[in-house]
CSV table of C-alpha atoms and ligand atoms in Angstrom, one decimal:
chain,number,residue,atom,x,y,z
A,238,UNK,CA,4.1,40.2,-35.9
A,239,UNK,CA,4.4,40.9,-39.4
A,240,UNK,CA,4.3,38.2,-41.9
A,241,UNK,CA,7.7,39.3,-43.2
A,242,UNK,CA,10.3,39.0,-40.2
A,243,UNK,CA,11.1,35.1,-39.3
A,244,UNK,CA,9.4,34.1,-36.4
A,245,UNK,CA,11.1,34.6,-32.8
A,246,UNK,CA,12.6,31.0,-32.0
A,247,UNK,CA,10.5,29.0,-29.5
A,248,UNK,CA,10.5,27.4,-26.3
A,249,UNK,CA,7.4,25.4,-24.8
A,250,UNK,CA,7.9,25.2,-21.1
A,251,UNK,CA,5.4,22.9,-18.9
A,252,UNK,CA,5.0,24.1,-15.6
A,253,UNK,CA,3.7,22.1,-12.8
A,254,UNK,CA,-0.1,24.2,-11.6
A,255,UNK,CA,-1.4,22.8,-8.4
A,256,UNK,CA,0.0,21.3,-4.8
A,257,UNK,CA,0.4,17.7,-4.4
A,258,UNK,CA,-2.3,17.0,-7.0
A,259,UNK,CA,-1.9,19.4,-10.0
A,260,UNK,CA,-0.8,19.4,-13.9
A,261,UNK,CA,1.8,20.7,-16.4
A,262,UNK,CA,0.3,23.4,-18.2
A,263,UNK,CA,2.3,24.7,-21.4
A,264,UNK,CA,3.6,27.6,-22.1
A,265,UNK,CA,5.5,29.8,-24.9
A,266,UNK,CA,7.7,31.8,-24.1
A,267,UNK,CA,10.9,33.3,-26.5
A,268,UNK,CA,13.9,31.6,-26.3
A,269,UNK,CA,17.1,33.6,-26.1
A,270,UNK,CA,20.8,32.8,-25.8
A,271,UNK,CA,22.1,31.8,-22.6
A,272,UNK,CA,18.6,31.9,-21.0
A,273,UNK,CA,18.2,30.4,-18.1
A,274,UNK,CA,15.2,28.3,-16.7
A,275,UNK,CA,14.7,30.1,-13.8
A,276,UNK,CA,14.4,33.5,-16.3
A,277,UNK,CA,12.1,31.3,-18.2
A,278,UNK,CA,10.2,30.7,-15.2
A,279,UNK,CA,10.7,34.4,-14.0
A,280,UNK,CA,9.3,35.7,-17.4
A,281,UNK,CA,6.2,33.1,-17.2
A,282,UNK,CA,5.4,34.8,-13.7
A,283,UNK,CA,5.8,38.1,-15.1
A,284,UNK,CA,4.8,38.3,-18.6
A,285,UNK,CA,2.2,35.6,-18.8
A,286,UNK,CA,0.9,34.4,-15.4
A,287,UNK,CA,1.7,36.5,-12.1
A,288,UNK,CA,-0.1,33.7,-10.0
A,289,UNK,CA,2.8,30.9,-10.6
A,290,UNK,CA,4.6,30.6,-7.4
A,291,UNK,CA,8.8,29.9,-7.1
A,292,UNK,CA,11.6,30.9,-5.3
A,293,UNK,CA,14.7,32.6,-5.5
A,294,UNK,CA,17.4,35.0,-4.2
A,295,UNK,CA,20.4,35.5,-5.5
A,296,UNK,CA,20.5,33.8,-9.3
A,297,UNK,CA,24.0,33.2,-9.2
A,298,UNK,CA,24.1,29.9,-7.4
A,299,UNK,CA,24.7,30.7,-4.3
A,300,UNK,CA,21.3,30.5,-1.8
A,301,UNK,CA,20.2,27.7,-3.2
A,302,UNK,CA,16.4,28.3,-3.1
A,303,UNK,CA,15.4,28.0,-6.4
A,304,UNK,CA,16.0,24.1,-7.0
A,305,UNK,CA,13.3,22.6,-9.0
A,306,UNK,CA,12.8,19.4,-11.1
A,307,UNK,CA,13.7,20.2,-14.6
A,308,UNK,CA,13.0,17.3,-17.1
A,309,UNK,CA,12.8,15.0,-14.2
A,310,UNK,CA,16.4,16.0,-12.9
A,311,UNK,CA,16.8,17.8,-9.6
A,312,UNK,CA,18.8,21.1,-10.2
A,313,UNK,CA,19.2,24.9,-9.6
A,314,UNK,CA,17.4,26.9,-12.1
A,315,UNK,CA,19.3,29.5,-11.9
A,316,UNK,CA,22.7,27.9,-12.8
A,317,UNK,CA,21.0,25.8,-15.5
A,318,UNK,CA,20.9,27.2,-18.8
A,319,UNK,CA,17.9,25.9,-21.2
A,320,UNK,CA,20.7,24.9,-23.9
A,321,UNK,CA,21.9,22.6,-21.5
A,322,UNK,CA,18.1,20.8,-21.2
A,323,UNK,CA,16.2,21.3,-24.0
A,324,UNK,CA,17.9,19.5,-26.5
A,325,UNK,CA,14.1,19.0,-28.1
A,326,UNK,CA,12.8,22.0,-28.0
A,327,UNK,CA,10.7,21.2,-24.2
A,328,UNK,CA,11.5,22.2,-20.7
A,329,UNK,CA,9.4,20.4,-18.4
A,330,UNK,CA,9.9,22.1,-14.8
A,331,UNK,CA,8.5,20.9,-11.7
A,332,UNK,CA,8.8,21.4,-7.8
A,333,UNK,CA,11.4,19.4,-6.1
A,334,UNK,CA,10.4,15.5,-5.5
A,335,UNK,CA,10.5,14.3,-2.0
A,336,UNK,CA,9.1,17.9,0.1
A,337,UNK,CA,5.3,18.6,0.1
A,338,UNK,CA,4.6,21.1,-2.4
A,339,UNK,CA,3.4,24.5,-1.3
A,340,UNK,CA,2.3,25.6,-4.5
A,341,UNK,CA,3.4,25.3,-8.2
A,342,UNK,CA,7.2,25.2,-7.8
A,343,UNK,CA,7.9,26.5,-3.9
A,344,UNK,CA,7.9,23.2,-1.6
A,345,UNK,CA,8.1,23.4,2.1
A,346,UNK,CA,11.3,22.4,3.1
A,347,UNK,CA,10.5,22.1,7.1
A,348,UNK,CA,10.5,18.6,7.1
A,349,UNK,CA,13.8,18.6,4.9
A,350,UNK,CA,15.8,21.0,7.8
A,351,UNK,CA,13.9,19.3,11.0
A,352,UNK,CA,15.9,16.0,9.8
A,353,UNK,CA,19.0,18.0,10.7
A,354,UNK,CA,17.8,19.2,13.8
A,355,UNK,CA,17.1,15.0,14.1
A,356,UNK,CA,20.4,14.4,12.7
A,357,UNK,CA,22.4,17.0,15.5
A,358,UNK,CA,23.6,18.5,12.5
A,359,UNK,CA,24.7,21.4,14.5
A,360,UNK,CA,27.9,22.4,15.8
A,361,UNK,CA,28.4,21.9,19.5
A,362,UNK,CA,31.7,23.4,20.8
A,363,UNK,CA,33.4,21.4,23.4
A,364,UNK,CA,34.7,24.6,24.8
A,365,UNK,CA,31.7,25.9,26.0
A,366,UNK,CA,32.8,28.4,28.6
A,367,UNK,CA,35.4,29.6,26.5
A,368,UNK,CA,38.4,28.8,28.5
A,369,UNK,CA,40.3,27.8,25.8
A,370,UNK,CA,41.3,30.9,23.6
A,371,UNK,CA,42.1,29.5,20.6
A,372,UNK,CA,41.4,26.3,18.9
A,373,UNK,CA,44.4,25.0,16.3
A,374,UNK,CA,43.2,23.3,13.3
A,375,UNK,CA,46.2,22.2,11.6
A,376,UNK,CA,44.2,22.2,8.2
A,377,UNK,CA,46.0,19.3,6.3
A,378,UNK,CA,44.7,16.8,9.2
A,379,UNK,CA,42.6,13.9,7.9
A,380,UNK,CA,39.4,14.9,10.3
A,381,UNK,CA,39.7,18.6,8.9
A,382,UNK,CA,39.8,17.5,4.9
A,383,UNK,CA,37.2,15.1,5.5
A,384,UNK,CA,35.4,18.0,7.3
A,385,UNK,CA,36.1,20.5,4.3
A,386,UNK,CA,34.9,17.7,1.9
A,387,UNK,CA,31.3,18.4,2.9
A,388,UNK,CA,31.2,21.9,4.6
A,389,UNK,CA,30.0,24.0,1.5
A,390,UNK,CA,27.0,22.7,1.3
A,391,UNK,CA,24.2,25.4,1.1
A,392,UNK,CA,21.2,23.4,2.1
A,393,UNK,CA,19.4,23.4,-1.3
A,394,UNK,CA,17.8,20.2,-1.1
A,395,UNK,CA,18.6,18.8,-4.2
A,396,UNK,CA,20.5,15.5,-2.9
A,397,UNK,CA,17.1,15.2,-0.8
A,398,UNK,CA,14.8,15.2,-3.6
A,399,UNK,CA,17.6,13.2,-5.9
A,400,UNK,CA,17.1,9.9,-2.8
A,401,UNK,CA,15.0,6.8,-3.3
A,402,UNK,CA,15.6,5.8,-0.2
A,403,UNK,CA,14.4,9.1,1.1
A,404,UNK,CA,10.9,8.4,-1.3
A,405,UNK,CA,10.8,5.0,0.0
A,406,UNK,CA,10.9,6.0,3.6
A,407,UNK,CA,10.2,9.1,4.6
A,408,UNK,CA,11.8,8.9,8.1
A,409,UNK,CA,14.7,8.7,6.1
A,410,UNK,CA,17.6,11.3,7.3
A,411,UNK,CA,18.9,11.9,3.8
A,412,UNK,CA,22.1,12.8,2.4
A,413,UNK,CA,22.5,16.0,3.4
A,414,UNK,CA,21.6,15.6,7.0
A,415,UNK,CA,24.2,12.8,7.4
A,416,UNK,CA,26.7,14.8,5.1
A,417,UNK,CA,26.4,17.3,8.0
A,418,UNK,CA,26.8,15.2,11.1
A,419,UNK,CA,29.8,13.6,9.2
A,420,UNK,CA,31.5,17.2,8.9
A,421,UNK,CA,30.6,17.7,12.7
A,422,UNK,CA,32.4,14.2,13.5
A,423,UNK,CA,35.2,15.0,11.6
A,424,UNK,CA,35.4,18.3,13.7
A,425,UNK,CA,38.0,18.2,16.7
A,426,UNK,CA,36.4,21.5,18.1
A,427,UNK,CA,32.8,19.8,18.2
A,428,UNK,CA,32.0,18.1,21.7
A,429,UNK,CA,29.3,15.5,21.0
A,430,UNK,CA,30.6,13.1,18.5
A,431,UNK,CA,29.1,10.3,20.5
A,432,UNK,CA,25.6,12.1,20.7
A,433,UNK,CA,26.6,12.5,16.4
A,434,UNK,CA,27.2,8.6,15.9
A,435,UNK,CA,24.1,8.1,18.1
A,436,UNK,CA,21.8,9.7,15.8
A,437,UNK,CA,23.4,9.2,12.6
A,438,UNK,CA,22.7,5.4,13.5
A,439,UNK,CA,19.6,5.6,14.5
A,440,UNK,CA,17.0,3.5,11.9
A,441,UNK,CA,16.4,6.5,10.0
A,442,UNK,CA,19.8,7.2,9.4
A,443,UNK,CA,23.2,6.0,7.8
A,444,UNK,CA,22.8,2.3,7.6
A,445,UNK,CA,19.5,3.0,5.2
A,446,UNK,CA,21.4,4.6,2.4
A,447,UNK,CA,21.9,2.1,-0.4
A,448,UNK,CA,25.0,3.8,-1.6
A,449,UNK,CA,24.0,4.4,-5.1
A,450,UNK,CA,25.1,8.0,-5.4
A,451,UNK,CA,22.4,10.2,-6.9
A,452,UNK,CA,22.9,12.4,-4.0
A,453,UNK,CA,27.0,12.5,-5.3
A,454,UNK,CA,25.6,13.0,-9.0
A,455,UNK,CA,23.4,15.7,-8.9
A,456,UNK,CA,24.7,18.1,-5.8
A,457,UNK,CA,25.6,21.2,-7.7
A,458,UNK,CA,28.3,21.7,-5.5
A,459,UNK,CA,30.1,18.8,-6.5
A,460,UNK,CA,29.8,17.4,-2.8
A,461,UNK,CA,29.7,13.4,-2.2
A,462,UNK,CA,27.4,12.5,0.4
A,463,UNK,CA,27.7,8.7,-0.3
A,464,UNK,CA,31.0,8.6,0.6
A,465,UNK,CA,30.1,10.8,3.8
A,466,UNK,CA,27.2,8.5,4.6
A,467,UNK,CA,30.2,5.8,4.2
A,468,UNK,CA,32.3,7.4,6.9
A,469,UNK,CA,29.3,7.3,9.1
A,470,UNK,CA,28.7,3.7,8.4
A,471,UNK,CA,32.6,2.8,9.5
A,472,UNK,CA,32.6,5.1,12.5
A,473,UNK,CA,29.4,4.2,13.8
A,474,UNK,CA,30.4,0.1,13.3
A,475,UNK,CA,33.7,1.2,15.6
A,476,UNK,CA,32.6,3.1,18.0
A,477,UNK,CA,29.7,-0.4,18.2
A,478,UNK,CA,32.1,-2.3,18.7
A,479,UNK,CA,33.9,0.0,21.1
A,480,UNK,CA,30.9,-0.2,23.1
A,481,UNK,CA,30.6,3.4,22.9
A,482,UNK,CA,27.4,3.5,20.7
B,263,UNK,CA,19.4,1.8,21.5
B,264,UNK,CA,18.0,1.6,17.4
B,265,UNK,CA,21.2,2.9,16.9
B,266,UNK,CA,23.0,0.0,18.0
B,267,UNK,CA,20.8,-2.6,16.6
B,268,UNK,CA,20.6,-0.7,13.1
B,269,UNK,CA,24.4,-1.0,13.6
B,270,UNK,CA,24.6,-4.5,14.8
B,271,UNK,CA,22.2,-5.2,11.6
B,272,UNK,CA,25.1,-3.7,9.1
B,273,UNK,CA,28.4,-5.5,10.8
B,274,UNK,CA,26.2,-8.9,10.5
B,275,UNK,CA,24.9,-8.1,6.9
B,276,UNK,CA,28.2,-6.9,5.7
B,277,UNK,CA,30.3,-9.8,7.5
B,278,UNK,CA,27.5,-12.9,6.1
B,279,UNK,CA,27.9,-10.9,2.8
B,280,UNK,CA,31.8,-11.3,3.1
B,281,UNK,CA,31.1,-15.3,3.9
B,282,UNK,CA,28.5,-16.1,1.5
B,283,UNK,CA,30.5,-14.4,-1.6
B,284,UNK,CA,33.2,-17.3,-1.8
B,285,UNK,CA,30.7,-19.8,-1.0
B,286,UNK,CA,27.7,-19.0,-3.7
B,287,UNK,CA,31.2,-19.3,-5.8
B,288,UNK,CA,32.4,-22.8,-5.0
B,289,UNK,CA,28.7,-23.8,-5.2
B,290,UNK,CA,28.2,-22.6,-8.7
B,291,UNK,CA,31.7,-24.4,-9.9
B,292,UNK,CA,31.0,-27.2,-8.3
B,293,UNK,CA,27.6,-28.0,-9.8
B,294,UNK,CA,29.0,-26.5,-12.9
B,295,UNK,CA,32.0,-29.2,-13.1
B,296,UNK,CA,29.7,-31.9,-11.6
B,297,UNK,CA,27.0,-31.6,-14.4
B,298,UNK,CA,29.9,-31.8,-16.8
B,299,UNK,CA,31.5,-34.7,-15.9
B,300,UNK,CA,28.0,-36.3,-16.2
B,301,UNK,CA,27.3,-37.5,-12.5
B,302,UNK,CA,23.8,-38.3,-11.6
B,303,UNK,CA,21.9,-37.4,-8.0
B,304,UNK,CA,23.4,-40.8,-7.0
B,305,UNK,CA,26.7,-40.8,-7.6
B,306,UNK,CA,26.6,-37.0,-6.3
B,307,UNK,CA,25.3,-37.9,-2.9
B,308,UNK,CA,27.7,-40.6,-2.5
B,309,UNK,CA,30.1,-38.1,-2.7
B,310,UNK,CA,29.2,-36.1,-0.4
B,311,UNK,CA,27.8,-38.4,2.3
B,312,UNK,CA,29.8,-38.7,5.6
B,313,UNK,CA,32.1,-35.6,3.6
B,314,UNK,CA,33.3,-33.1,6.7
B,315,UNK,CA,34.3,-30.9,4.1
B,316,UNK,CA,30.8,-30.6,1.8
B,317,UNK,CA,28.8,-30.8,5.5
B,318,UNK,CA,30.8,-28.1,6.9
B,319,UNK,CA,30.8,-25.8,3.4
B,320,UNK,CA,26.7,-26.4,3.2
B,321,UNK,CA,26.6,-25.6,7.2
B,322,UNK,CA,28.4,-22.5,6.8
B,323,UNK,CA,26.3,-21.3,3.7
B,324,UNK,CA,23.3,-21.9,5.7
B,325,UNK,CA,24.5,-20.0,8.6
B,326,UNK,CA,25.3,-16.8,6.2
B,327,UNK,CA,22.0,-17.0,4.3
B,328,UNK,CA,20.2,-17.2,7.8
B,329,UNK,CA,22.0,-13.8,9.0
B,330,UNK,CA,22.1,-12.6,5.8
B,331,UNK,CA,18.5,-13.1,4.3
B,332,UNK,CA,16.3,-11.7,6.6
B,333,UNK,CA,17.9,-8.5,7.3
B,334,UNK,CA,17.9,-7.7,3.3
B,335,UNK,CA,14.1,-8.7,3.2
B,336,UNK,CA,13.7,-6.6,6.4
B,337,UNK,CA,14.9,-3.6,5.0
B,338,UNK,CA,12.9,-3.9,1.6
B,339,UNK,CA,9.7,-4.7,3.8
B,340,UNK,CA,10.4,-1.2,5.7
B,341,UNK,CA,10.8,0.9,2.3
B,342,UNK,CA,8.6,-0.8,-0.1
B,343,UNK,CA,5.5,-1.4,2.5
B,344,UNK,CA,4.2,0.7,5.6
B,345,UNK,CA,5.1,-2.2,8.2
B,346,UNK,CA,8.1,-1.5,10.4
B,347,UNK,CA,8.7,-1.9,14.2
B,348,UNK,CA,8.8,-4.9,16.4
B,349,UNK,CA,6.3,-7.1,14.6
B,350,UNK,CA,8.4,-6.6,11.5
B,351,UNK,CA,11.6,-7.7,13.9
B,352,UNK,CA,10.1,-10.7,14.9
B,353,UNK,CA,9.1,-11.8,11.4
B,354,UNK,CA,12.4,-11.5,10.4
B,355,UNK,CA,13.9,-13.7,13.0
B,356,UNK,CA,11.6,-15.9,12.4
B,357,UNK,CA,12.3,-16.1,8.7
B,358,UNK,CA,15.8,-16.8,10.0
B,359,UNK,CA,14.7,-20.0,12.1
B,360,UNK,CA,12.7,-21.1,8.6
B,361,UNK,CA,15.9,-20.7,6.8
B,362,UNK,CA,17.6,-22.2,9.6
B,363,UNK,CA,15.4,-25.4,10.0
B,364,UNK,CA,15.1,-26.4,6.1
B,365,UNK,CA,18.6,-25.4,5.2
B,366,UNK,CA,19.8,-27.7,8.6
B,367,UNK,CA,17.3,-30.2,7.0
B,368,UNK,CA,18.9,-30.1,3.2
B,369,UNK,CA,22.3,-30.2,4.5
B,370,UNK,CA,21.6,-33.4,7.1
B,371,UNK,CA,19.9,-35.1,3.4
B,372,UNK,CA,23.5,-34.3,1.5
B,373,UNK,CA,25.3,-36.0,4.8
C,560,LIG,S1,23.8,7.3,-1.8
C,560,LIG,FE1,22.5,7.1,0.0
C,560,LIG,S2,21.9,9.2,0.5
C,560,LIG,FE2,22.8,9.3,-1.6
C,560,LIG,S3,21.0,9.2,-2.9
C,560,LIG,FE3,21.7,7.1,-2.6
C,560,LIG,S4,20.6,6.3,-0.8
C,560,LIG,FE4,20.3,8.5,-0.9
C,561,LIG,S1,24.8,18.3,-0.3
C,561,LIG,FE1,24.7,19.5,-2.2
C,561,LIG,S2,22.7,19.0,-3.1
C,561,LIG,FE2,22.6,18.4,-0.9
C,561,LIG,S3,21.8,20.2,0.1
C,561,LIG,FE3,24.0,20.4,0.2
C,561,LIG,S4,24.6,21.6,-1.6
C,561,LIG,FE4,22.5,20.9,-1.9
C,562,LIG,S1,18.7,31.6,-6.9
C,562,LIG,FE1,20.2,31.3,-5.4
C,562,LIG,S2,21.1,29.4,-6.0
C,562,LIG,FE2,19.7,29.8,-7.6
């Protein structure tokens, strides 16, 4: 660079090296307007060191596979711009909290997606054999809103790695588990709502969460698993009481 | 079945919560306006001996704590420490019979 032009603006980003045991190693990289921190991280891969591991598809907020802990927040790199976080002048990027770390910033999220498989978080239509043509929805119902409520999620982990109850035990469901059973129960087309309330009970599930909302304040989608995890709570305490649990 | 006593765990938390709230309440103003108006142990006890009312507030408030008590600690045991299961049950319940036996014991002293 020659001594006469002013010098290219700055960004130091640490970047967690290593698995489980590992450290932040700095590194410079140009800052531009309206970068984000996954092109930070893209252009530390490419431009400076091709072994750093990460993920990502799409970059426009819509896979959801390149969450990561930036300055100890859970978020999607690629719908965070470095404007937003690096009010001094660092980035510190990490892989998510919560998921055994692969390498660098990719964390295996098996154990993340087998808790939905625990959870029954999938859809089980009560008209198996298809005798009924056509199921009717009417979509202003209360079971279908509080179904829509938590339907968009995309499975990024981020409520996951956002839970201490999910650090504290690691059995725990989590938010985005629950958040799914609690669209299924709200579904009038799915046929194992008791099976549902059965696992979401269970004592990794619903009645663990502490209700203190990280999951709600940090899911880019805007989705509330608290107040999902709440329904569970109430329908699992009726059906109880029922006797249908 | 864990789903049912999980369950069974949050309707008896919840409802001792919903007891002990108004009582931890009346206790506070009580001692509050008793220190106040400058009453001694004495003249306290002699208040509340052969009192329906104070035995049957105290009994209650020992009752919630007793449900409500060991299934908090339970729970903090189970995140904060590897020890869950059905040793960890039992040491609960009998947390509740401790609570049980010196609250019965503080409340029968007041009487
Ligand atoms: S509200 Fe429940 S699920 Fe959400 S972060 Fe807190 S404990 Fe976890
Ligand atoms: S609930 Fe939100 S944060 Fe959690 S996995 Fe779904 S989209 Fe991601
Ligand atoms: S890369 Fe797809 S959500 Fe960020």
């Amino acid at each position: 660079m020659s001594g006469r032009e002013p010098p290219e603006p700055e960004l130091v980003v640490e970047i967690w090296r290593g698995r489980e045991s590992g450290e932040f190693v700095p590194y410079r990289v140009a800052r531009r307007e309206n970068q984000t921190v996954l092109d930070v991280v893209s252009h530390v891969q490419r431009r400076i060191d091709p072994t750093l591991s990460y993920r990502f598809a799409c970059r426009v907020g819509m896979c959801g596979s390149c969450a990561m802990t930036v300055n100890g927040i859970p978020r999607w790199t690629c719908r965070t711009r470095v404007d937003r976080v690096a009010g001094n002048g660092r980035v510190r990027i990490g892989p998510l909290r919560n998921m055994p770390v692969i390498r660098d910033l990719a964390v295996d999220m098996a154990p993340f997606f087998d808790k939905w498989q625990r959870a029954t978080g999938r859809f089980v239509p009560s008209d198996a054999d298809n005798r009924r043509t056509f199921a009717r929805v009417p979509p202003g119902s209360r079971e279908r809103q509080a179904a829509d409520a938590g339907i968009e999620c995309i499975g990024c982990g981020v409520c996951y790695a956002a839970c201490d109850v999910v650090a504290w035990n690691s059995d725990y469901l989590g938010p985005a588990a629950l958040n799914r059973v609690w669209t299924l129960v709200n579904d009038s087309r799915d046929g194992a709502r008791r099976e549902h309330l059965a696992a979401a009970a269970g004592d990794a599930g619903c009645h663990q969460c502490h209700s203190h909302q990280a999951c709600m304040s940090y899911c880019p989608k805007g989705l509330n698993p608290t107040a999902a995890i709440a329904g569970l709570k109430r329908e699992t305490v009726k059906s109880l009481l029922r006797g249908e649990l | 079945m864990t789903g049912r006593l999980e369950a069974w765990l949050y309707v008896a938390q919840r409802g001792s919560a919903f007891v002990l709230a108004p009582l931890v309440v009346v206790h506070l103003a009580t001692m509050i306006y008793a220190i106040r108006g400058g009453l001694s142990a004495e003249e306290i006890l002699s208040r509340t001996e052969d009192s329906a009312v104070w035995g049957s507030v105290y009994g209650l408030f020992v009752a919630a704590v007793a449900v409500h008590a060991p299934i908090g600690v339970r729970s903090i045991v189970r995140e904060m420490t590897p020890w869950k299961g059905r040793s960890l049950d039992v040491a609960a319940l009998l947390f509740c019979a401790l609570i049980v036996v010196l609250g019965v014991r503080a409340v029968g002293a007041l009487l």
